Short mmCIF file of C-alpha atoms in Angstrom, two decimals:
data_model
loop_
_atom_site.label_atom_id
_atom_site.label_comp_id
_atom_site.label_asym_id
_atom_site.label_seq_id
_atom_site.Cartn_x
_atom_site.Cartn_y
_atom_site.Cartn_z
CA UNK A 19 106.25 111.23 47.15
CA UNK A 20 108.03 107.81 47.76
CA UNK A 21 106.66 104.80 49.55
CA UNK A 22 108.65 105.48 52.82
CA UNK A 23 107.23 109.02 52.85
CA UNK A 24 103.66 107.68 52.66
CA UNK A 25 103.98 105.26 55.62
CA UNK A 26 103.37 107.76 58.44
CA UNK A 27 100.23 109.06 56.66
CA UNK A 28 98.91 105.61 56.23
CA UNK A 29 99.61 104.82 59.92
CA UNK A 30 97.73 108.08 61.05
CA UNK A 31 94.77 107.00 58.91
CA UNK A 32 94.71 103.47 60.41
CA UNK A 33 94.86 104.85 64.00
CA UNK A 34 91.95 107.16 63.23
CA UNK A 35 89.83 104.37 61.80
CA UNK A 36 90.49 102.11 64.89
CA UNK A 37 89.59 104.97 67.20
CA UNK A 38 86.39 105.63 65.35
CA UNK A 39 85.55 101.91 65.44
CA UNK A 40 86.10 101.83 69.28
CA UNK A 41 83.83 104.88 69.62
CA UNK A 42 81.21 103.27 67.33
CA UNK A 43 81.10 100.11 69.39
CA UNK A 44 80.98 101.73 72.80
CA UNK A 45 78.27 104.18 71.70
CA UNK A 46 76.15 101.78 69.68
CA UNK A 47 76.69 98.42 71.04
CA UNK A 48 73.99 96.08 69.67
CA UNK A 49 72.78 93.26 71.88
CA UNK A 50 71.73 90.48 69.48
CA UNK A 51 69.48 87.58 70.57
CA UNK A 52 71.18 84.19 71.49
CA UNK A 53 69.79 82.56 68.43
CA UNK A 54 71.02 85.21 66.04
CA UNK A 55 74.32 83.48 65.29
CA UNK A 56 76.43 80.50 66.28
CA UNK A 57 80.05 79.57 66.66
CA UNK A 58 80.54 79.27 62.89
CA UNK A 59 80.01 83.15 62.56
CA UNK A 60 76.66 82.80 60.72
CA UNK A 61 75.41 86.34 61.34
CA UNK A 62 76.84 89.81 60.76
CA UNK A 63 75.40 93.38 60.79
CA UNK A 64 77.04 94.91 57.77
CA UNK A 65 77.66 92.24 55.19
CA UNK A 66 75.87 89.22 53.56
CA UNK A 67 76.81 86.15 55.51
CA UNK A 68 78.98 83.86 53.45
CA UNK A 69 81.03 80.66 54.45
CA UNK A 70 84.46 80.40 53.25
CA UNK A 71 86.41 77.33 52.07
CA UNK A 72 87.81 76.69 55.54
CA UNK A 73 84.38 76.78 57.12
CA UNK A 74 84.78 80.29 58.49
CA UNK A 75 82.98 83.71 57.97
CA UNK A 76 84.02 85.18 54.63
CA UNK A 77 84.33 88.99 54.38
CA UNK A 78 84.67 90.38 50.89
CA UNK A 79 85.03 93.75 49.23
CA UNK A 80 86.44 94.44 45.70
CA UNK A 81 89.07 91.79 45.02
CA UNK A 82 90.01 91.05 48.70
CA UNK A 83 88.38 88.50 50.90
CA UNK A 84 89.26 87.47 54.33
CA UNK A 85 88.01 84.24 55.91
CA UNK A 86 87.90 84.39 59.70
CA UNK A 87 87.99 81.24 61.88
CA UNK A 88 88.64 80.41 65.49
CA UNK A 89 91.10 77.67 65.83
CA UNK A 90 91.02 75.64 69.01
CA UNK A 91 92.80 72.31 68.22
CA UNK A 92 96.13 71.84 69.97
CA UNK A 93 96.41 75.38 71.12
CA UNK A 94 94.62 78.12 72.92
CA UNK A 95 91.69 79.65 71.00
CA UNK A 96 92.99 82.05 68.42
CA UNK A 97 91.74 83.83 65.38
CA UNK A 98 93.06 82.76 62.02
CA UNK A 99 92.60 84.77 58.84
CA UNK A 100 92.88 83.31 55.42
CA UNK A 101 93.37 86.02 52.77
CA UNK A 102 92.14 85.59 49.08
CA UNK A 103 92.49 87.77 45.93
CA UNK A 104 89.77 87.08 43.40
CA UNK A 105 88.90 83.96 45.27
CA UNK A 106 92.41 82.62 45.06
CA UNK A 107 94.71 82.18 48.00
CA UNK A 108 96.82 85.18 48.82
CA UNK A 109 100.20 85.31 50.61
CA UNK A 110 99.42 86.39 54.22
CA UNK A 111 102.48 88.72 54.09
CA UNK A 112 100.62 90.81 51.58
CA UNK A 113 97.83 91.95 54.10
CA UNK A 114 97.98 93.67 57.44
CA UNK A 115 94.98 93.11 59.79
CA UNK A 116 93.90 94.36 63.11
CA UNK A 117 90.63 93.38 64.92
CA UNK A 118 88.90 95.27 67.70
CA UNK A 119 86.85 92.90 69.88
CA UNK A 120 84.22 94.15 72.48
CA UNK A 121 82.22 92.19 75.02
CA UNK A 122 79.52 92.85 77.42
CA UNK A 123 80.94 94.53 80.51
CA UNK A 124 84.63 94.41 79.23
CA UNK A 125 87.00 96.93 77.72
CA UNK A 126 87.77 96.54 74.04
CA UNK A 127 90.60 94.27 73.02
CA UNK A 128 92.91 95.09 70.05
CA UNK A 129 94.31 92.02 68.21
CA UNK A 130 97.33 92.16 65.95
CA UNK A 131 98.12 89.47 63.38
CA UNK A 132 101.32 87.85 62.13
CA UNK A 133 101.72 85.66 59.01
CA UNK A 134 102.11 81.93 59.57
CA UNK A 135 101.87 79.29 56.74
CA UNK A 136 98.97 80.33 54.52
CA UNK A 137 97.02 82.32 57.13
CA UNK A 138 97.33 85.18 59.63
CA UNK A 139 97.22 84.40 63.35
CA UNK A 140 96.25 86.55 66.33
CA UNK A 141 98.64 87.47 68.98
CA UNK A 142 96.08 86.94 71.82
CA UNK A 143 93.79 84.28 73.01
CA UNK A 144 90.12 84.51 72.13
CA UNK A 145 88.49 83.88 75.42
CA UNK A 146 85.17 82.15 76.22
CA UNK A 147 82.43 82.76 75.53
CA UNK A 148 82.68 83.56 71.79
CA UNK A 149 80.15 86.32 72.29
CA UNK A 150 81.45 89.71 70.94
CA UNK A 151 81.35 92.36 68.32
CA UNK A 152 84.29 92.77 65.96
CA UNK A 153 85.63 95.56 63.87
CA UNK A 154 88.01 94.13 61.22
CA UNK A 155 90.46 96.58 59.54
CA UNK A 156 92.67 95.36 56.77
CA UNK A 157 95.32 97.15 54.58
CA UNK A 158 96.06 95.83 51.17
CA UNK A 159 97.88 97.36 48.33
CA UNK A 160 97.50 100.88 49.93
CA UNK A 161 93.70 100.64 50.45
CA UNK A 162 92.02 100.10 53.81
CA UNK A 163 88.98 97.68 54.26
CA UNK A 164 86.58 97.63 57.12
CA UNK A 165 84.04 95.08 58.21
CA UNK A 166 81.75 94.81 61.29
CA UNK A 167 80.71 91.42 62.70
CA UNK A 168 78.60 90.28 65.71
CA UNK A 169 78.63 86.83 67.44
CA UNK A 170 76.42 85.76 70.33
CA UNK A 171 77.02 82.73 72.47
CA UNK A 172 76.15 81.65 76.04
CA UNK A 173 73.78 84.65 76.49
CA UNK A 174 70.13 84.56 77.83
CA UNK A 175 67.81 87.54 77.90
CA UNK A 176 65.81 87.81 81.10
CA UNK A 177 63.93 90.88 82.41
CA UNK A 178 64.09 91.74 86.16
CA UNK A 179 60.55 90.59 86.51
CA UNK A 180 61.31 87.15 85.09
CA UNK A 181 64.47 86.99 87.14
CA UNK A 182 62.39 87.65 90.47
CA UNK A 183 59.80 85.07 89.44
CA UNK A 184 62.50 82.48 88.91
CA UNK A 185 64.10 83.28 92.34
CA UNK A 186 67.34 84.42 90.79
CA UNK A 187 69.22 86.75 93.20
CA UNK A 188 72.25 88.91 92.17
CA UNK A 189 75.44 89.36 94.12
CA UNK A 190 78.42 91.45 93.34
CA UNK A 191 81.88 89.92 92.93
CA UNK A 192 84.36 91.62 95.29
CA UNK A 193 86.72 91.05 98.16
CA UNK A 194 86.14 88.26 100.68
CA UNK A 195 87.88 86.34 103.49
CA UNK A 196 88.40 82.83 102.43
CA UNK A 197 88.65 80.27 105.25
CA UNK A 198 90.94 77.76 103.57
CA UNK A 199 91.00 74.07 104.69
CA UNK A 200 93.24 71.14 104.51
CA UNK A 201 91.85 67.63 104.12
CA UNK A 202 93.68 64.82 105.92
CA UNK A 203 92.78 61.10 106.44
CA UNK A 204 91.90 59.57 109.85
CA UNK A 205 90.10 56.93 111.78
CA UNK A 206 87.49 56.96 114.64
CA UNK A 207 88.97 55.55 117.84
CA UNK A 208 87.69 55.37 121.48
CA UNK A 209 88.02 58.37 123.86
CA UNK A 210 90.99 56.98 125.91
CA UNK A 211 89.90 59.05 128.81
CA UNK A 212 86.54 57.13 128.86
CA UNK A 213 87.74 53.54 128.55
CA UNK A 214 88.27 51.31 131.62
CA UNK A 215 89.97 48.00 132.07
CA UNK A 216 88.07 46.08 134.93
CA UNK A 217 90.26 43.72 136.98
CA UNK A 218 89.02 41.50 139.94
CA UNK A 219 91.46 43.10 142.34
CA UNK A 220 91.81 39.60 144.20
CA UNK A 221 92.33 36.08 143.12
CA UNK A 222 89.56 33.64 142.74
CA UNK A 223 87.24 31.46 140.70
CA UNK A 224 84.43 32.83 138.45
CA UNK A 225 81.07 31.41 139.40
CA UNK A 226 78.64 33.55 137.48
CA UNK A 227 78.76 35.83 134.36
CA UNK A 228 76.20 38.59 134.42
CA UNK A 229 77.11 40.82 131.46
CA UNK A 230 78.63 39.92 128.06
CA UNK A 231 80.40 41.61 125.21
CA UNK A 232 78.36 44.32 123.57
CA UNK A 233 75.83 44.86 126.34
CA UNK A 234 75.27 48.26 127.93
CA UNK A 235 76.08 48.64 131.64
CA UNK A 236 75.54 51.24 134.22
CA UNK A 237 78.08 52.56 136.81
CA UNK A 238 78.15 50.01 139.73
CA UNK A 239 76.32 47.28 137.83
CA UNK A 240 77.48 43.73 138.50
CA UNK A 241 79.53 42.21 135.65
CA UNK A 242 80.48 38.85 137.21
CA UNK A 243 80.56 37.02 140.55
CA UNK A 244 83.73 35.20 141.96
CA UNK A 245 84.47 33.09 144.91
CA UNK A 246 87.61 34.14 146.68
CA UNK A 247 89.42 32.46 149.61
CA UNK A 248 91.27 35.78 150.23
CA UNK A 249 87.97 37.69 150.48
CA UNK A 250 86.69 35.02 152.91
CA UNK A 251 89.76 35.48 155.02
CA UNK A 252 89.43 39.32 155.00
CA UNK A 253 85.65 39.22 155.86
CA UNK A 254 86.35 36.73 158.72
CA UNK A 255 89.06 39.10 160.02
CA UNK A 256 86.52 42.00 159.81
CA UNK A 257 83.91 39.86 161.65
CA UNK A 258 86.35 38.88 164.34
CA UNK A 259 87.54 42.44 164.88
CA UNK A 260 83.97 43.63 165.13
CA UNK A 261 83.21 41.01 167.87
CA UNK A 262 86.33 41.97 169.75
CA UNK A 263 85.35 45.61 169.54
CA UNK A 264 82.04 44.76 171.05
CA UNK A 265 83.58 42.88 173.84
CA UNK A 266 86.20 45.52 174.53
CA UNK A 267 83.42 48.12 174.60
CA UNK A 268 81.41 46.00 177.22
CA UNK A 269 84.56 45.68 179.44
CA UNK A 270 85.34 49.40 179.13
CA UNK A 271 81.87 50.33 180.14
CA UNK A 272 81.96 48.02 183.18
CA UNK A 273 85.39 49.23 184.25
CA UNK A 274 84.48 52.86 183.83
CA UNK A 275 81.42 52.40 186.13
CA UNK A 276 83.41 50.56 188.87
CA UNK A 277 86.16 53.15 188.75
CA UNK A 278 83.63 56.00 189.13
CA UNK A 279 82.11 54.13 192.04
CA UNK A 280 85.74 53.77 193.51
CA UNK A 281 85.33 49.96 193.62
CA UNK A 282 88.31 49.27 191.19
CA UNK A 283 91.61 51.04 190.66
CA UNK A 284 92.05 53.58 187.81
CA UNK A 285 94.73 51.25 186.38
CA UNK A 286 92.09 48.56 185.49
CA UNK A 287 89.98 51.36 183.88
CA UNK A 288 92.88 52.60 181.72
CA UNK A 289 93.78 49.08 180.53
CA UNK A 290 90.14 48.60 179.48
CA UNK A 291 90.22 51.87 177.62
CA UNK A 292 93.42 50.89 175.85
CA UNK A 293 91.91 47.51 174.73
CA UNK A 294 88.84 49.24 173.48
CA UNK A 295 90.89 51.70 171.34
CA UNK A 296 93.03 48.85 169.92
CA UNK A 297 89.84 46.82 169.01
CA UNK A 298 88.46 49.86 167.26
CA UNK A 299 91.68 50.33 165.19
CA UNK A 300 91.65 46.75 164.33
CA UNK A 301 88.15 46.90 163.08
CA UNK A 302 88.64 50.04 161.09
CA UNK A 303 91.83 48.49 159.37
CA UNK A 304 89.80 45.25 158.47
CA UNK A 305 87.07 47.47 157.05
CA UNK A 306 89.49 49.51 154.95
CA UNK A 307 91.04 46.33 153.51
CA UNK A 308 87.57 45.37 152.16
CA UNK A 309 86.86 48.82 150.89
CA UNK A 310 90.14 48.88 148.94
CA UNK A 311 88.80 45.89 146.98
CA UNK A 312 85.54 47.66 146.40
CA UNK A 313 83.61 45.48 148.96
CA UNK A 314 81.44 47.24 151.54
CA UNK A 315 82.28 45.89 154.98
CA UNK A 316 78.70 45.26 155.97
CA UNK A 317 77.88 43.29 152.80
CA UNK A 318 78.04 39.58 152.36
CA UNK A 319 78.55 38.88 156.12
CA UNK A 320 76.40 35.67 156.05
CA UNK A 321 78.43 32.52 156.02
CA UNK A 322 76.85 31.40 152.72
CA UNK A 323 78.24 34.51 150.86
CA UNK A 324 81.36 35.25 152.72
CA UNK A 325 83.61 34.26 149.83
CA UNK A 326 81.49 35.84 147.05
CA UNK A 327 83.10 38.88 145.28
CA UNK A 328 81.08 40.99 142.76
CA UNK A 329 83.02 42.54 139.89
CA UNK A 330 81.36 45.92 139.22
CA UNK A 331 81.60 48.35 136.35
CA UNK A 332 83.26 51.55 137.35
CA UNK A 333 81.53 53.64 134.61
CA UNK A 334 78.47 53.51 132.45
CA UNK A 335 79.20 52.34 128.93
CA UNK A 336 79.30 49.36 126.54
CA UNK A 337 81.25 46.06 127.24
CA UNK A 338 83.79 46.08 124.47
CA UNK A 339 85.83 43.04 125.70
CA UNK A 340 84.97 39.99 127.96
CA UNK A 341 87.96 37.88 128.90
CA UNK A 342 86.75 35.55 131.54
CA UNK A 343 84.45 32.42 131.61
CA UNK A 344 82.59 30.60 134.33
CA UNK A 345 84.90 28.20 136.22
CA UNK A 346 88.08 30.01 135.35
CA UNK A 347 90.52 30.86 138.09
CA UNK A 348 91.83 34.30 137.76
CA UNK A 349 94.53 36.45 139.31
CA UNK A 350 93.84 39.86 140.80
CA UNK A 351 95.45 41.73 137.92
CA UNK A 352 93.79 39.87 135.04
CA UNK A 353 91.74 42.12 132.71
CA UNK A 354 88.21 40.65 132.98
CA UNK A 355 86.24 43.18 131.13
CA UNK A 356 86.90 46.40 129.06
CA UNK A 357 84.04 48.99 129.35
CA UNK A 358 83.93 52.16 127.09
CA UNK A 359 81.78 55.15 127.33
CA UNK A 360 81.20 56.28 123.62
CA UNK A 361 79.22 59.30 124.22
CA UNK A 362 82.40 61.01 122.92
CA UNK A 363 84.89 59.56 120.49
CA UNK A 364 88.14 60.73 118.88
CA UNK A 365 89.11 61.12 115.22
CA UNK A 366 92.78 60.10 115.09
CA UNK A 367 93.80 62.41 112.06
CA UNK A 368 97.09 61.72 110.39
CA UNK A 369 99.10 64.98 109.79
CA UNK A 370 101.76 64.90 107.17
CA UNK A 371 105.04 66.87 107.93
CA UNK A 372 104.18 69.47 105.33
CA UNK A 373 100.93 70.28 107.19
CA UNK A 374 102.21 70.36 110.73
CA UNK A 375 102.56 74.05 110.80
CA UNK A 376 98.71 74.29 109.88
CA UNK A 377 97.38 72.11 112.74
CA UNK A 378 97.13 73.29 116.27
CA UNK A 379 95.09 72.64 119.46
CA UNK A 380 91.70 74.35 119.52
CA UNK A 381 91.33 74.27 115.70
CA UNK A 382 87.89 73.89 114.20
CA UNK A 383 87.58 70.65 112.17
CA UNK A 384 84.75 68.96 110.22
CA UNK A 385 84.89 65.13 110.13
CA UNK A 386 83.36 63.33 107.23
CA UNK A 387 82.68 59.56 107.08
CA UNK A 388 84.08 57.83 103.99
CA UNK A 389 81.54 55.15 103.79
CA UNK A 390 78.32 57.25 103.84
CA UNK A 391 76.96 60.82 104.29
CA UNK A 392 77.76 61.73 107.84
CA UNK A 393 79.56 64.77 109.09
CA UNK A 394 80.26 66.31 112.51
CA UNK A 395 82.16 69.28 113.84
CA UNK A 396 84.84 69.05 116.55
CA UNK A 397 87.97 70.61 117.82
CA UNK A 398 91.53 69.46 117.86
CA UNK A 399 92.43 68.57 121.55
CA UNK A 400 95.87 67.12 121.06
CA UNK A 401 98.73 66.78 118.59
CA UNK A 402 101.44 64.29 119.17
CA UNK A 403 104.90 65.53 119.66
CA UNK A 404 106.69 62.58 117.93
CA UNK A 405 106.21 61.36 114.44
CA UNK A 406 105.31 57.62 113.81
CA UNK A 407 108.41 55.71 112.89
CA UNK A 408 106.76 53.95 109.96
CA UNK A 409 104.30 56.52 108.55
CA UNK A 410 106.25 59.62 109.48
CA UNK A 411 103.07 61.39 110.44
CA UNK A 412 101.75 63.02 113.60
CA UNK A 413 98.37 62.31 115.10
CA UNK A 414 95.92 65.05 115.83
CA UNK A 415 92.99 64.14 118.02
CA UNK A 416 89.64 65.64 117.18
CA UNK A 417 86.98 65.04 119.94
CA UNK A 418 83.44 64.42 118.58
CA UNK A 419 80.05 64.35 120.47
CA UNK A 420 78.66 60.82 119.90
CA UNK A 421 75.60 60.68 122.07
CA UNK A 422 73.54 59.51 119.05
CA UNK A 423 76.24 56.69 118.68
CA UNK A 424 76.53 57.11 114.86
CA UNK A 425 80.36 57.21 114.96
CA UNK A 426 81.83 53.77 115.47
CA UNK A 427 85.37 53.26 116.41
CA UNK A 428 87.28 51.82 113.38
CA UNK A 429 85.41 53.95 110.75
CA UNK A 430 87.72 55.62 108.21
CA UNK A 431 87.08 59.34 107.81
CA UNK A 432 88.29 62.61 106.23
CA UNK A 433 89.03 65.56 108.31
CA UNK A 434 88.59 69.17 106.99
CA UNK A 435 90.71 71.38 109.16
CA UNK A 436 90.06 75.14 108.91
CA UNK A 437 93.17 77.26 108.45
CA UNK A 438 93.59 81.00 108.91
CA UNK A 439 91.40 83.27 106.87
CA UNK A 440 92.91 84.79 103.65
CA UNK A 441 91.66 87.99 102.10
CA UNK A 442 91.23 87.68 98.33
CA UNK A 443 90.39 90.55 95.96
CA UNK A 444 87.63 88.83 94.02
CA UNK A 445 85.32 86.04 95.09
CA UNK A 446 81.93 84.58 94.26
CA UNK A 447 79.44 82.41 96.15
CA UNK A 448 79.81 78.57 95.67
CA UNK A 449 76.05 78.44 95.06
CA UNK A 450 76.43 80.58 91.92
CA UNK A 451 79.06 78.31 90.32
CA UNK A 452 77.76 75.92 87.62
CA UNK A 453 79.73 73.55 85.38
CA UNK A 454 79.41 73.89 81.60
CA UNK A 455 81.59 72.13 79.01
CA UNK A 456 83.85 70.90 81.79
CA UNK A 457 84.39 74.61 83.00
CA UNK A 458 83.42 76.29 86.17
CA UNK A 459 81.28 79.29 85.28
CA UNK A 460 79.03 82.00 86.64
CA UNK A 461 76.44 84.17 84.76
CA UNK A 462 77.22 87.93 84.72
CA UNK A 463 74.37 90.33 84.69
CA UNK A 464 74.62 93.01 81.95
CA UNK A 465 71.51 95.12 81.41
CA UNK A 466 68.76 92.56 80.78
CA UNK A 467 71.07 89.81 79.71
CA UNK A 468 72.92 87.02 81.55
CA UNK A 469 76.22 85.89 79.84
CA UNK A 470 78.40 83.01 80.86
CA UNK A 471 81.77 83.93 82.37
CA UNK A 472 84.32 80.93 82.59
CA UNK A 473 86.34 81.21 85.83
CA UNK A 474 89.77 80.26 87.01
CA UNK A 475 89.16 79.42 90.62
CA UNK A 476 91.69 79.57 93.48
CA UNK A 477 91.12 78.90 97.22
CA UNK A 478 87.75 78.19 98.49
CA UNK A 479 85.75 77.41 101.63
CA UNK A 480 82.26 76.17 102.40
CA UNK A 481 80.66 79.50 101.09
CA UNK A 482 82.97 81.36 98.77
CA UNK A 483 85.55 80.76 96.08
CA UNK A 484 88.40 82.91 94.93
CA UNK A 485 88.31 84.13 91.35
CA UNK A 486 91.82 84.28 89.86
CA UNK A 487 90.54 85.02 86.34
CA UNK A 488 87.23 85.52 84.57
CA UNK A 489 85.30 88.11 86.61
CA UNK A 490 86.06 91.62 87.66
CA UNK A 491 85.47 93.07 91.20
CA UNK A 492 82.12 95.05 91.00
CA UNK A 493 80.47 92.85 88.36
CA UNK A 494 77.06 91.55 89.27
CA UNK A 495 76.32 87.76 88.80
CA UNK A 496 73.44 85.30 89.41
CA UNK A 497 74.09 84.12 92.96
CA UNK A 498 71.12 81.88 93.52
CA UNK A 499 69.14 79.49 91.23
CA UNK A 500 71.74 80.03 88.55
CA UNK A 501 70.97 76.50 87.31
CA UNK A 502 67.79 77.99 85.72
CA UNK A 503 69.97 80.08 83.48
CA UNK A 504 72.08 77.06 82.50
CA UNK A 505 68.88 75.32 81.70
CA UNK A 506 67.74 78.09 79.46
CA UNK A 507 71.13 77.93 77.55
CA UNK A 508 70.66 74.27 76.96
CA UNK A 509 67.17 74.79 75.54
CA UNK A 510 68.52 77.43 73.29
CA UNK A 511 71.59 75.55 72.23
CA UNK A 512 73.53 78.73 72.81
CA UNK A 513 76.68 77.20 73.86
CA UNK A 514 79.24 75.47 71.62
CA UNK A 515 80.98 72.29 72.48
CA UNK A 516 84.81 71.85 72.48
#
C-alpha cells in the first residue's frame, strides 16, 4: 500500500488516541498539590522529569525528544515545542504534534502546531493560570508518541471547614444589573436661592458696625446702624400725621355729640368726619412708607433716635461679604453685606457635550472631594440650556445637604452620576476581586480547591463588575475575604511572575 493510502488509516488512529486521552482526563483528573510543580514544568505523572536545552520540560521516547516551553516575551503566551532526534535538533516539519489541555472547571482545549524557525508553535494562547493537565500526541516517521504532563499554579487547597473558619463565603457568577456611572469635574458653590445682598434702602451715614465678615447672624439681627436725614423726615411726617389724627378724632367726637344734641348743624359734623378720615389716611400712608424701609412706625420715635436706621439680616446664615465702614456715606442701593445660608450648597458639575444625553434632572449623584476623603449623595436639580462659550460645557447643579458645614464653596470635587442600569450576562462582586501580577483576578471554587481566574472586566458600579472574559456563568468563587486566599498563594509561592 502506498503512502497516500496509509494516510486515512493514520488519521483514524490519531483521532482515536485523542478521544481516549480526553476520556482519560475527564474520568481520572488528578488534582496535584500547589507545590508539586512550577512554571518550568518540573513535575509529570508519566515520565522522569528532565530539563531540556531551552529550559523547558523534555519528553523522550526512543530516538525522539520534544522540549515544551511557554513563550511569553513579545507575544501572547504560547506553547513552543523544540524537536530532537538522538539529542540533535530536528527540523520541525518532520514532526506533527497536538496537545489536549484540561483545566479545573473548563472544557478541554485542543492545540495544533505549525512549524516556525527551529520549533513548533501553538495556534492558541495559553491562558493564565498555567495550571493544567496535558496529553501530548506526536507523529514521527509513521509512529505515534504520547506523553502525560501535569502543571499546578495559583491553586490553594482548602476544606469547607477551613473556608468557614476563615470567613470566606462563596457566590455564583451570573447575570446582574450594572448601574454604570460617569465621573465629571465640578466645584462647590453657594446655593443661589439662599444668598442675600443686604442694602440700606435709604441714604445715610454709617455710625456703627455690629457684625463683620465670617460671623454668624440670625434672621432680623442688626448688622449696622446708620443716621439718615430721609428717615428723620419720614418719622417726623408720621409723628405729625399721628398728632393730626388725634386732633381730628377729638373734633369729630365733639361735633358728633353736638349734632346729636341738635346744637350744631349736620354740616359741621360731616366736615369733622371728613377731616378725621383724611388724617387717618395720612397716618396710614406715613406708616407704610416706614414699613417699606423695614422700619416699624412705633420704633425710634424719640427725638434722640429719630434719624437712626438699623440694617438687619433678612435670613439666618454667615456674613460672606462686608462692604461698609463706620463714617461712610452710602446710597440706598449700595450692597452693604452679603449673607449666605450654607445649610445647603450646590455642586456645579461641568458636563461635556458627549455626556449631555446621560445627565438629567432628578438623577442621583455622589459628590467626592478632591482634597480629602469626603463624599455625599445628592440629586441633579438643574442643567443649563446653553453651553459655556469658552469651555463648551453645560453646568449641572447637584444640591447637597450641608448642615454639618463640611462642604465649603470653592472646593474642587468629582461627581459620580448614576446612569441607567444595564443587564450583563456575567458579573462578580467587587469585594471578590484581587490584584495579582497586575491582573484583576477572582478565586474559583472547584471541589476543595481555589484557583485563580484572571478577568477581563467591563462596566462596574459600587457593588458589581461585569466579567467580559475569564469566568463562566454558574461558576462559584470566593466573594468575601478572598485576600486570605491571595495570602496563602504568596506563602506557597504558587504564582509565577511575568
